Amino acid sequence: MSQLLEVKGLKKSFDVTRGLIKRKKQYLHAVNDVSFSVQKGEVLGIVGESGCGKSTLGNLIIQLLEPTEGEIIFDGVDLRKLPPEQLRKKREDIQMVFQDPFSSLNPRKRVFDIIAEPLKTHGSYNKVELEHEVLQLMDVVGLNRSYLNRYPHEFSGGQRQRIGIARAIALKPKLIICDEPVSALDVSIQSQILNLLKKLQKELQLTYIFIAHGLPAVKHVSDRIAVMYLGKIVELTTKENLFTNPMHPYTEGLLSAIPIPDPTARKDERRLLEGDIPNPVNPPTGCAFHTRCPYKTELCERVEPEFTEKRDGHFTACHHPLKEGKGIISQHEKY
Ligand SMILES: Nc1ncnc2c1ncn2[C@@H]1O[C@H](COP(=O)(O)OP(=O)(O)OP(=O)(O)O)[C@@H](O)[C@H]1O
Ligand code: SF4
Ligand SMILES: [Mg+2]
């Protein structure tokens, strides 16, 4: 596999200074020195609690937000160094599937216009070709062709997400960022949309960054998983490693929150995450997780741990990484 995306030292700080009186500026470091790469054809899951910076990271990669610092090397070029016209062209290769299929589709446009829009803007199709393309896309995502002239409000959440997915794949992008694509949907249809995304990824050889709150949502789709906490990636490894041999105590907490069918078969001690997420404007000193970590030492409060490769391809930022076998399943079990 060759590399499709490399993110180096990416930062995004929001100025959150309140009031009109001049005082010391306050910044919220939503994405704080994040580095990782994604291989062609890979699915990288990104998980973490609300506010940890997942959407900001996605929006930076797709250029909806301007980074404060860092590099985004996509398909061999640093997107931040491209002139606007070339960037516009490159941007076609990165698409997004949004969390909320109710607000992400224009209510005044018909399905045909919604799916055709990127094709009209970036392609050169005549009327017949355009309709043919749109109908094909509707087939691919499992939407009945007779819905072509309907409006978004006439569809269920799952069907709307199918429209969003058709739009995202219309230009045959190289990378799709799925930002919690099923969390706004009824549980009963979440797996249908997940299966569709997985099927499309295989058939169209797509690369995904797949964002979710918790590990169960990324478990079936991801090859590797990055765990975020307060704007930083704290652990990154293969799905298998993460579920069997997590190294970061925060990952252990996320794993402990997953109910399993036979609780007596749990391999881990159930250590549910305690405490609240600290204020991101004023994060804790040293390791930002120390206020909630059952293993913290005096060193953790003082010195920020570096994000380094501790085992082969297994990265974490922790002074006292967990021993092997702390996951919820053993290496032999399937998931
Ligand atoms: N435009 C903005 N101005 C100020 N702060 C912002 C802005 N956008 C995001 N933030 C803050 O940045 C942090 C990261 O937000 P982000 O939306 O990326 O988190 P998230 O992990 O996607 O959360 P969720 O799981 O709730 O979607 C949060 O503390 C959020 O309040
Ligand atoms: S560095 Fe210390 S506080 Fe942070 S996760 Fe590791 S053990 Fe816990
Ligand atoms: Mg989000």
Short mmCIF file of C-alpha atoms and ligand atoms in Angstrom, two decimals:
data_model
loop_
_atom_site.label_atom_id
_atom_site.label_comp_id
_atom_site.label_asym_id
_atom_site.label_seq_id
_atom_site.Cartn_x
_atom_site.Cartn_y
_atom_site.Cartn_z
CA MET A 1 0.00 0.00 0.00
CA SER A 2 1.26 3.46 -0.73
CA GLN A 3 0.64 6.55 1.27
CA LEU A 4 -2.30 8.79 0.38
CA LEU A 5 -2.30 11.30 3.23
CA GLU A 6 0.27 12.51 5.69
CA VAL A 7 -0.56 15.03 8.36
CA LYS A 8 2.39 16.58 10.17
CA GLY A 9 2.25 18.71 13.31
CA LEU A 10 -1.27 19.90 12.52
CA LYS A 11 -2.67 22.58 14.83
CA LYS A 12 -5.87 24.59 14.95
CA SER A 13 -6.38 27.17 17.67
CA PHE A 14 -9.57 29.18 18.02
CA ASP A 15 -9.45 32.63 19.57
CA VAL A 16 -12.03 32.38 22.35
CA THR A 17 -11.24 35.67 24.11
CA ARG A 18 -14.52 37.06 25.45
CA GLY A 19 -15.65 40.66 25.82
CA LEU A 20 -14.62 43.87 24.16
CA ILE A 21 -12.11 44.98 26.75
CA LYS A 22 -8.55 44.31 25.65
CA ARG A 23 -7.08 41.54 27.72
CA LYS A 24 -4.84 38.55 27.35
CA LYS A 25 -5.96 36.47 24.40
CA GLN A 26 -7.38 33.04 25.17
CA TYR A 27 -7.01 30.20 22.72
CA LEU A 28 -8.70 26.85 22.48
CA HIS A 29 -6.31 24.36 20.90
CA ALA A 30 -8.89 22.17 19.19
CA VAL A 31 -6.26 20.22 17.25
CA ASN A 32 -2.91 20.33 18.95
CA ASP A 33 0.10 18.93 17.11
CA VAL A 34 -1.44 15.94 15.38
CA SER A 35 0.60 13.72 13.04
CA PHE A 36 -0.44 10.55 11.25
CA SER A 37 -0.59 9.01 7.81
CA VAL A 38 -3.23 7.08 5.88
CA GLN A 39 -2.41 4.47 3.25
CA LYS A 40 -4.32 4.07 -0.01
CA GLY A 41 -7.30 1.74 0.49
CA GLU A 42 -7.07 1.98 4.28
CA VAL A 43 -9.82 2.89 6.75
CA LEU A 44 -8.49 4.93 9.64
CA GLY A 45 -10.95 5.25 12.51
CA ILE A 46 -10.73 8.32 14.76
CA VAL A 47 -12.46 8.12 18.13
CA GLY A 48 -12.75 10.24 21.25
CA GLU A 49 -15.30 11.94 23.44
CA SER A 50 -17.27 14.99 22.36
CA GLY A 51 -15.11 18.09 21.87
CA CYS A 52 -11.77 16.28 21.50
CA GLY A 53 -11.25 17.79 18.04
CA LYS A 54 -12.37 15.05 15.62
CA SER A 55 -14.52 17.24 13.37
CA THR A 56 -11.99 20.07 13.46
CA LEU A 57 -9.35 17.60 12.27
CA GLY A 58 -11.61 16.40 9.44
CA ASN A 59 -12.46 19.97 8.46
CA LEU A 60 -8.77 20.89 8.36
CA ILE A 61 -7.93 18.00 6.06
CA ILE A 62 -10.75 18.83 3.66
CA GLN A 63 -9.73 22.51 3.80
CA LEU A 64 -12.98 23.78 5.29
CA LEU A 65 -10.80 25.27 8.03
CA GLU A 66 -7.43 26.96 7.76
CA PRO A 67 -4.79 25.29 9.98
CA THR A 68 -2.87 27.41 12.46
CA GLU A 69 0.24 25.31 11.79
CA GLY A 70 1.32 22.07 10.15
CA GLU A 71 1.37 20.23 6.86
CA ILE A 72 -1.30 18.24 5.02
CA ILE A 73 0.37 16.19 2.32
CA PHE A 74 -2.28 14.63 0.14
CA ASP A 75 -1.45 12.49 -2.87
CA GLY A 76 2.12 13.75 -2.84
CA VAL A 77 1.49 17.50 -2.50
CA ASP A 78 1.30 19.85 0.46
CA LEU A 79 -2.24 21.24 0.16
CA ARG A 80 -1.32 24.37 2.07
CA LYS A 81 1.25 25.33 -0.54
CA LEU A 82 -1.03 24.93 -3.58
CA PRO A 83 -2.30 28.00 -5.43
CA PRO A 84 -6.13 28.36 -5.17
CA GLU A 85 -6.98 26.91 -8.60
CA GLN A 86 -4.85 23.79 -8.12
CA LEU A 87 -6.17 23.39 -4.58
CA ARG A 88 -9.74 23.51 -5.91
CA LYS A 89 -8.89 20.68 -8.33
CA LYS A 90 -7.17 18.59 -5.65
CA ARG A 91 -10.09 19.16 -3.27
CA GLU A 92 -12.34 17.15 -5.61
CA ASP A 93 -10.41 14.07 -4.50
CA ILE A 94 -11.42 14.57 -0.86
CA GLN A 95 -15.11 14.39 0.03
CA MET A 96 -17.07 14.34 3.25
CA VAL A 97 -20.07 12.43 4.55
CA PHE A 98 -21.60 14.51 7.32
CA GLN A 99 -23.13 13.48 10.62
CA ASP A 100 -26.50 15.08 10.16
CA PRO A 101 -28.29 14.02 6.99
CA PHE A 102 -31.14 16.40 7.91
CA SER A 103 -29.15 19.62 7.75
CA SER A 104 -26.46 18.66 5.24
CA LEU A 105 -28.82 18.50 2.24
CA ASN A 106 -30.36 21.60 0.69
CA PRO A 107 -34.13 21.28 1.43
CA ARG A 108 -35.09 23.24 -1.69
CA LYS A 109 -33.30 20.95 -4.12
CA ARG A 110 -34.48 17.70 -5.63
CA VAL A 111 -32.45 14.51 -5.25
CA PHE A 112 -31.38 14.82 -8.87
CA ASP A 113 -29.96 18.32 -8.34
CA ILE A 114 -28.26 17.40 -5.06
CA ILE A 115 -26.41 14.45 -6.55
CA ALA A 116 -25.78 16.17 -9.89
CA GLU A 117 -24.32 19.34 -8.35
CA PRO A 118 -20.70 18.18 -7.97
CA LEU A 119 -20.86 16.59 -11.43
CA LYS A 120 -22.11 19.84 -12.98
CA THR A 121 -19.51 21.93 -11.17
CA HIS A 122 -16.50 19.75 -11.88
CA GLY A 123 -17.41 17.61 -14.89
CA SER A 124 -18.49 18.17 -18.47
CA TYR A 125 -21.63 16.11 -18.92
CA ASN A 126 -24.52 16.80 -21.28
CA LYS A 127 -28.10 16.48 -19.95
CA VAL A 128 -28.53 12.81 -20.88
CA GLU A 129 -25.13 11.79 -19.51
CA LEU A 130 -25.80 13.67 -16.30
CA GLU A 131 -29.10 11.90 -15.69
CA HIS A 132 -27.47 8.57 -16.51
CA GLU A 133 -24.67 9.24 -13.97
CA VAL A 134 -27.10 10.31 -11.26
CA LEU A 135 -29.30 7.24 -11.78
CA GLN A 136 -26.25 4.99 -11.61
CA LEU A 137 -25.15 6.62 -8.38
CA MET A 138 -28.64 6.10 -6.97
CA ASP A 139 -28.40 2.39 -7.86
CA VAL A 140 -24.99 2.11 -6.21
CA VAL A 141 -26.21 3.55 -2.90
CA GLY A 142 -29.51 1.67 -2.96
CA LEU A 143 -31.94 4.51 -3.71
CA ASN A 144 -34.95 3.78 -5.86
CA ARG A 145 -34.67 5.53 -9.25
CA SER A 146 -38.27 6.72 -8.95
CA TYR A 147 -37.16 9.09 -6.14
CA LEU A 148 -35.19 11.24 -8.58
CA ASN A 149 -37.50 14.25 -8.33
CA ARG A 150 -38.27 14.10 -4.64
CA TYR A 151 -37.12 16.59 -2.02
CA PRO A 152 -35.02 15.73 1.08
CA HIS A 153 -37.96 16.13 3.50
CA GLU A 154 -39.70 13.23 1.78
CA PHE A 155 -36.99 10.79 2.95
CA SER A 156 -36.05 9.03 6.16
CA GLY A 157 -32.69 9.72 7.82
CA GLY A 158 -31.12 6.59 6.36
CA GLN A 159 -32.27 7.44 2.84
CA ARG A 160 -30.99 11.00 3.21
CA GLN A 161 -27.62 9.64 4.25
CA ARG A 162 -27.66 7.51 1.09
CA ILE A 163 -28.19 10.73 -0.91
CA GLY A 164 -25.24 12.30 0.95
CA ILE A 165 -23.09 9.27 0.18
CA ALA A 166 -24.07 9.32 -3.53
CA ARG A 167 -23.02 12.96 -3.65
CA ALA A 168 -19.74 12.21 -1.88
CA ILE A 169 -18.76 9.44 -4.31
CA ALA A 170 -20.00 11.24 -7.45
CA LEU A 171 -16.57 12.58 -8.39
CA LYS A 172 -14.80 9.29 -7.56
CA PRO A 173 -12.74 10.81 -4.77
CA LYS A 174 -9.59 9.25 -3.37
CA LEU A 175 -10.39 10.02 0.25
CA ILE A 176 -13.73 10.25 2.05
CA ILE A 177 -13.97 11.69 5.53
CA CYS A 178 -16.99 10.19 7.27
CA ASP A 179 -17.77 12.38 10.28
CA GLU A 180 -20.04 10.28 12.51
CA PRO A 181 -22.09 9.20 9.49
CA VAL A 182 -24.56 7.05 11.44
CA SER A 183 -24.80 8.63 14.88
CA ALA A 184 -27.87 10.71 13.98
CA LEU A 185 -29.70 7.68 12.58
CA ASP A 186 -32.04 5.15 14.19
CA VAL A 187 -30.09 2.21 15.60
CA SER A 188 -32.05 -0.13 13.32
CA ILE A 189 -30.66 1.47 10.17
CA GLN A 190 -27.16 2.34 11.39
CA SER A 191 -25.78 -1.03 10.32
CA GLN A 192 -27.35 -0.72 6.85
CA ILE A 193 -25.48 2.54 6.24
CA LEU A 194 -22.26 1.15 7.76
CA ASN A 195 -22.51 -1.88 5.50
CA LEU A 196 -23.09 0.35 2.48
CA LEU A 197 -20.03 2.45 3.32
CA LYS A 198 -17.94 -0.68 3.81
CA LYS A 199 -19.18 -2.19 0.53
CA LEU A 200 -18.41 1.01 -1.39
CA GLN A 201 -14.97 1.23 0.19
CA LYS A 202 -14.14 -2.26 -1.07
CA GLU A 203 -15.77 -1.95 -4.52
CA LEU A 204 -14.47 1.52 -5.33
CA GLN A 205 -11.15 1.02 -3.51
CA LEU A 206 -11.78 4.10 -1.43
CA THR A 207 -9.76 5.36 1.50
CA TYR A 208 -11.73 6.51 4.54
CA ILE A 209 -11.12 8.54 7.64
CA PHE A 210 -13.97 7.35 9.80
CA ILE A 211 -14.84 9.53 12.79
CA ALA A 212 -16.95 8.33 15.73
CA HIS A 213 -17.47 8.93 19.45
CA GLY A 214 -16.88 5.40 20.62
CA LEU A 215 -14.98 2.31 19.60
CA PRO A 216 -17.99 0.10 18.72
CA ALA A 217 -18.86 2.37 15.78
CA VAL A 218 -15.40 2.09 14.19
CA LYS A 219 -14.68 -1.51 15.12
CA HIS A 220 -16.11 -3.15 12.02
CA VAL A 221 -14.95 -0.66 9.43
CA SER A 222 -11.43 0.35 10.51
CA ASP A 223 -8.03 -1.12 9.72
CA ARG A 224 -6.26 1.16 12.19
CA ILE A 225 -7.69 3.37 14.91
CA ALA A 226 -6.48 6.69 16.34
CA VAL A 227 -7.76 7.68 19.79
CA MET A 228 -8.01 11.43 20.46
CA TYR A 229 -8.10 13.26 23.77
CA LEU A 230 -8.22 17.06 24.13
CA GLY A 231 -6.91 17.84 20.66
CA LYS A 232 -4.19 15.19 20.53
CA ILE A 233 -3.87 11.63 19.30
CA VAL A 234 -2.96 9.58 22.37
CA GLU A 235 -2.86 6.13 20.75
CA LEU A 236 -2.66 4.84 17.18
CA THR A 237 -2.41 1.24 16.07
CA THR A 238 -4.19 -1.55 14.23
CA LYS A 239 -7.72 -2.40 15.28
CA GLU A 240 -6.54 -5.81 16.49
CA ASN A 241 -3.85 -4.29 18.72
CA LEU A 242 -6.16 -1.66 20.10
CA PHE A 243 -8.79 -4.18 21.17
CA THR A 244 -6.36 -6.78 22.53
CA ASN A 245 -3.34 -4.79 23.76
CA PRO A 246 -4.28 -1.15 24.36
CA MET A 247 -1.42 0.91 25.76
CA HIS A 248 -3.07 4.15 26.79
CA PRO A 249 -5.25 4.25 29.94
CA TYR A 250 -7.80 6.40 28.09
CA THR A 251 -8.20 3.66 25.46
CA GLU A 252 -8.64 1.17 28.29
CA GLY A 253 -11.43 3.39 29.62
CA LEU A 254 -13.14 3.51 26.21
CA LEU A 255 -12.87 -0.28 25.88
CA SER A 256 -14.31 -0.79 29.35
CA ALA A 257 -17.38 1.16 28.32
CA ILE A 258 -18.21 -1.42 25.65
CA PRO A 259 -20.76 -3.94 26.83
CA ILE A 260 -19.96 -7.49 25.72
CA PRO A 261 -22.50 -10.31 25.35
CA ASP A 262 -20.95 -12.52 28.03
CA PRO A 263 -19.58 -10.27 30.81
CA THR A 264 -17.88 -13.22 32.54
CA ALA A 265 -15.67 -13.59 29.45
CA ARG A 266 -14.18 -10.10 29.85
CA LYS A 267 -10.42 -10.10 29.77
CA ASP A 268 -10.08 -6.62 31.24
CA GLU A 269 -10.88 -5.29 34.68
CA ARG A 270 -13.76 -2.97 34.03
CA ARG A 271 -12.36 0.51 34.63
CA LEU A 272 -15.03 2.94 33.53
CA LEU A 273 -13.88 6.45 32.74
CA GLU A 274 -14.42 8.75 35.66
CA GLY A 275 -14.45 12.52 35.91
CA ASP A 276 -15.25 15.18 33.36
CA ILE A 277 -13.32 16.23 30.30
CA PRO A 278 -11.15 19.20 31.40
CA ASN A 279 -11.69 22.68 29.99
CA PRO A 280 -9.82 22.70 26.65
CA VAL A 281 -8.99 26.41 27.03
CA ASN A 282 -7.07 25.64 30.18
CA PRO A 283 -5.93 22.01 29.87
CA PRO A 284 -4.17 20.18 32.72
CA THR A 285 -0.37 20.39 32.94
CA GLY A 286 1.81 17.45 31.88
CA CYS A 287 -0.34 14.63 30.52
CA ALA A 288 -3.76 16.14 29.78
CA PHE A 289 -5.41 12.87 30.86
CA HIS A 290 -3.84 12.88 34.33
CA THR A 291 -6.96 14.30 36.02
CA ARG A 292 -8.86 11.13 35.08
CA CYS A 293 -6.10 8.53 34.94
CA PRO A 294 -6.02 5.74 37.55
CA TYR A 295 -2.29 5.19 36.91
CA LYS A 296 -1.01 8.77 37.12
CA THR A 297 2.25 9.55 38.91
CA GLU A 298 3.91 12.80 39.87
CA LEU A 299 5.80 12.71 36.54
CA CYS A 300 2.48 12.64 34.64
CA GLU A 301 1.33 15.87 36.31
CA ARG A 302 4.53 17.65 35.38
CA VAL A 303 5.82 16.37 32.05
CA GLU A 304 3.82 15.92 28.88
CA PRO A 305 4.45 12.42 27.44
CA GLU A 306 5.66 12.29 23.85
CA PHE A 307 3.67 10.46 21.19
CA THR A 308 6.11 7.75 20.13
CA GLU A 309 6.18 4.26 18.62
CA LYS A 310 6.37 1.92 21.61
CA ARG A 311 5.91 -1.37 19.75
CA ASP A 312 5.95 -2.15 16.05
CA GLY A 313 3.49 0.31 14.47
CA HIS A 314 1.87 0.98 17.84
CA PHE A 315 2.12 4.61 18.94
CA THR A 316 1.06 6.14 22.22
CA ALA A 317 1.64 9.16 24.42
CA CYS A 318 1.94 7.80 27.95
CA HIS A 319 4.72 7.64 30.56
CA HIS A 320 3.43 4.30 31.87
CA PRO A 321 1.90 2.37 28.96
CA LEU A 322 -0.29 -0.59 29.90
CA LYS A 323 1.13 -4.10 29.75
CA GLU A 324 0.04 -6.41 26.95
CA GLY A 325 -3.32 -8.16 27.21
CA LYS A 326 -5.30 -5.31 28.79
CA GLY A 327 -7.92 -5.38 26.03
CA ILE A 328 -11.43 -6.73 26.15
CA ILE A 329 -10.71 -9.64 23.84
CA SER A 330 -7.83 -11.98 23.35
CA GLN A 331 -5.84 -12.35 20.15
CA HIS A 332 -7.67 -15.58 19.29
CA GLU A 333 -11.13 -14.16 19.27
CA LYS A 334 -12.75 -12.80 16.17
CA TYR A 335 -14.47 -9.46 15.92
N1 LIG B 1 -15.34 27.77 15.47
C1 LIG B 1 -15.00 27.47 16.71
N2 LIG B 1 -14.71 28.43 17.61
C2 LIG B 1 -14.32 28.13 18.88
N3 LIG B 1 -14.21 26.88 19.34
C3 LIG B 1 -14.49 25.87 18.49
C4 LIG B 1 -14.90 26.11 17.13
N4 LIG B 1 -15.11 24.90 16.52
C5 LIG B 1 -14.85 23.97 17.45
N5 LIG B 1 -14.48 24.54 18.63
C6 LIG B 1 -14.10 23.84 19.86
O1 LIG B 1 -13.03 22.98 19.53
C7 LIG B 1 -13.13 21.77 20.26
C8 LIG B 1 -13.16 20.62 19.29
O2 LIG B 1 -14.40 20.64 18.59
P1 LIG B 1 -14.81 19.54 17.54
O3 LIG B 1 -16.14 19.92 16.99
O4 LIG B 1 -13.70 19.33 16.59
O5 LIG B 1 -14.95 18.26 18.48
P2 LIG B 1 -15.52 16.82 18.13
O6 LIG B 1 -14.54 15.85 18.66
O7 LIG B 1 -15.89 16.73 16.71
O8 LIG B 1 -16.83 16.77 19.04
P3 LIG B 1 -18.23 16.00 18.77
O9 LIG B 1 -17.94 14.57 19.08
O10 LIG B 1 -19.15 16.63 19.77
O11 LIG B 1 -18.63 16.24 17.35
C9 LIG B 1 -14.37 21.89 21.13
O12 LIG B 1 -13.97 22.31 22.41
C10 LIG B 1 -15.18 22.95 20.43
O13 LIG B 1 -15.99 23.66 21.35
S1 SF4 B 2 1.07 9.67 31.13
FE1 SF4 B 2 0.43 9.16 33.20
S2 SF4 B 2 -1.51 10.26 33.47
FE2 SF4 B 2 -1.08 10.18 31.30
S3 SF4 B 2 -2.15 8.41 30.57
FE3 SF4 B 2 -0.06 7.76 31.03
S4 SF4 B 2 -0.13 7.01 33.14
FE4 SF4 B 2 -1.98 8.20 32.80
MG MG B 3 -17.71 16.35 15.68
#
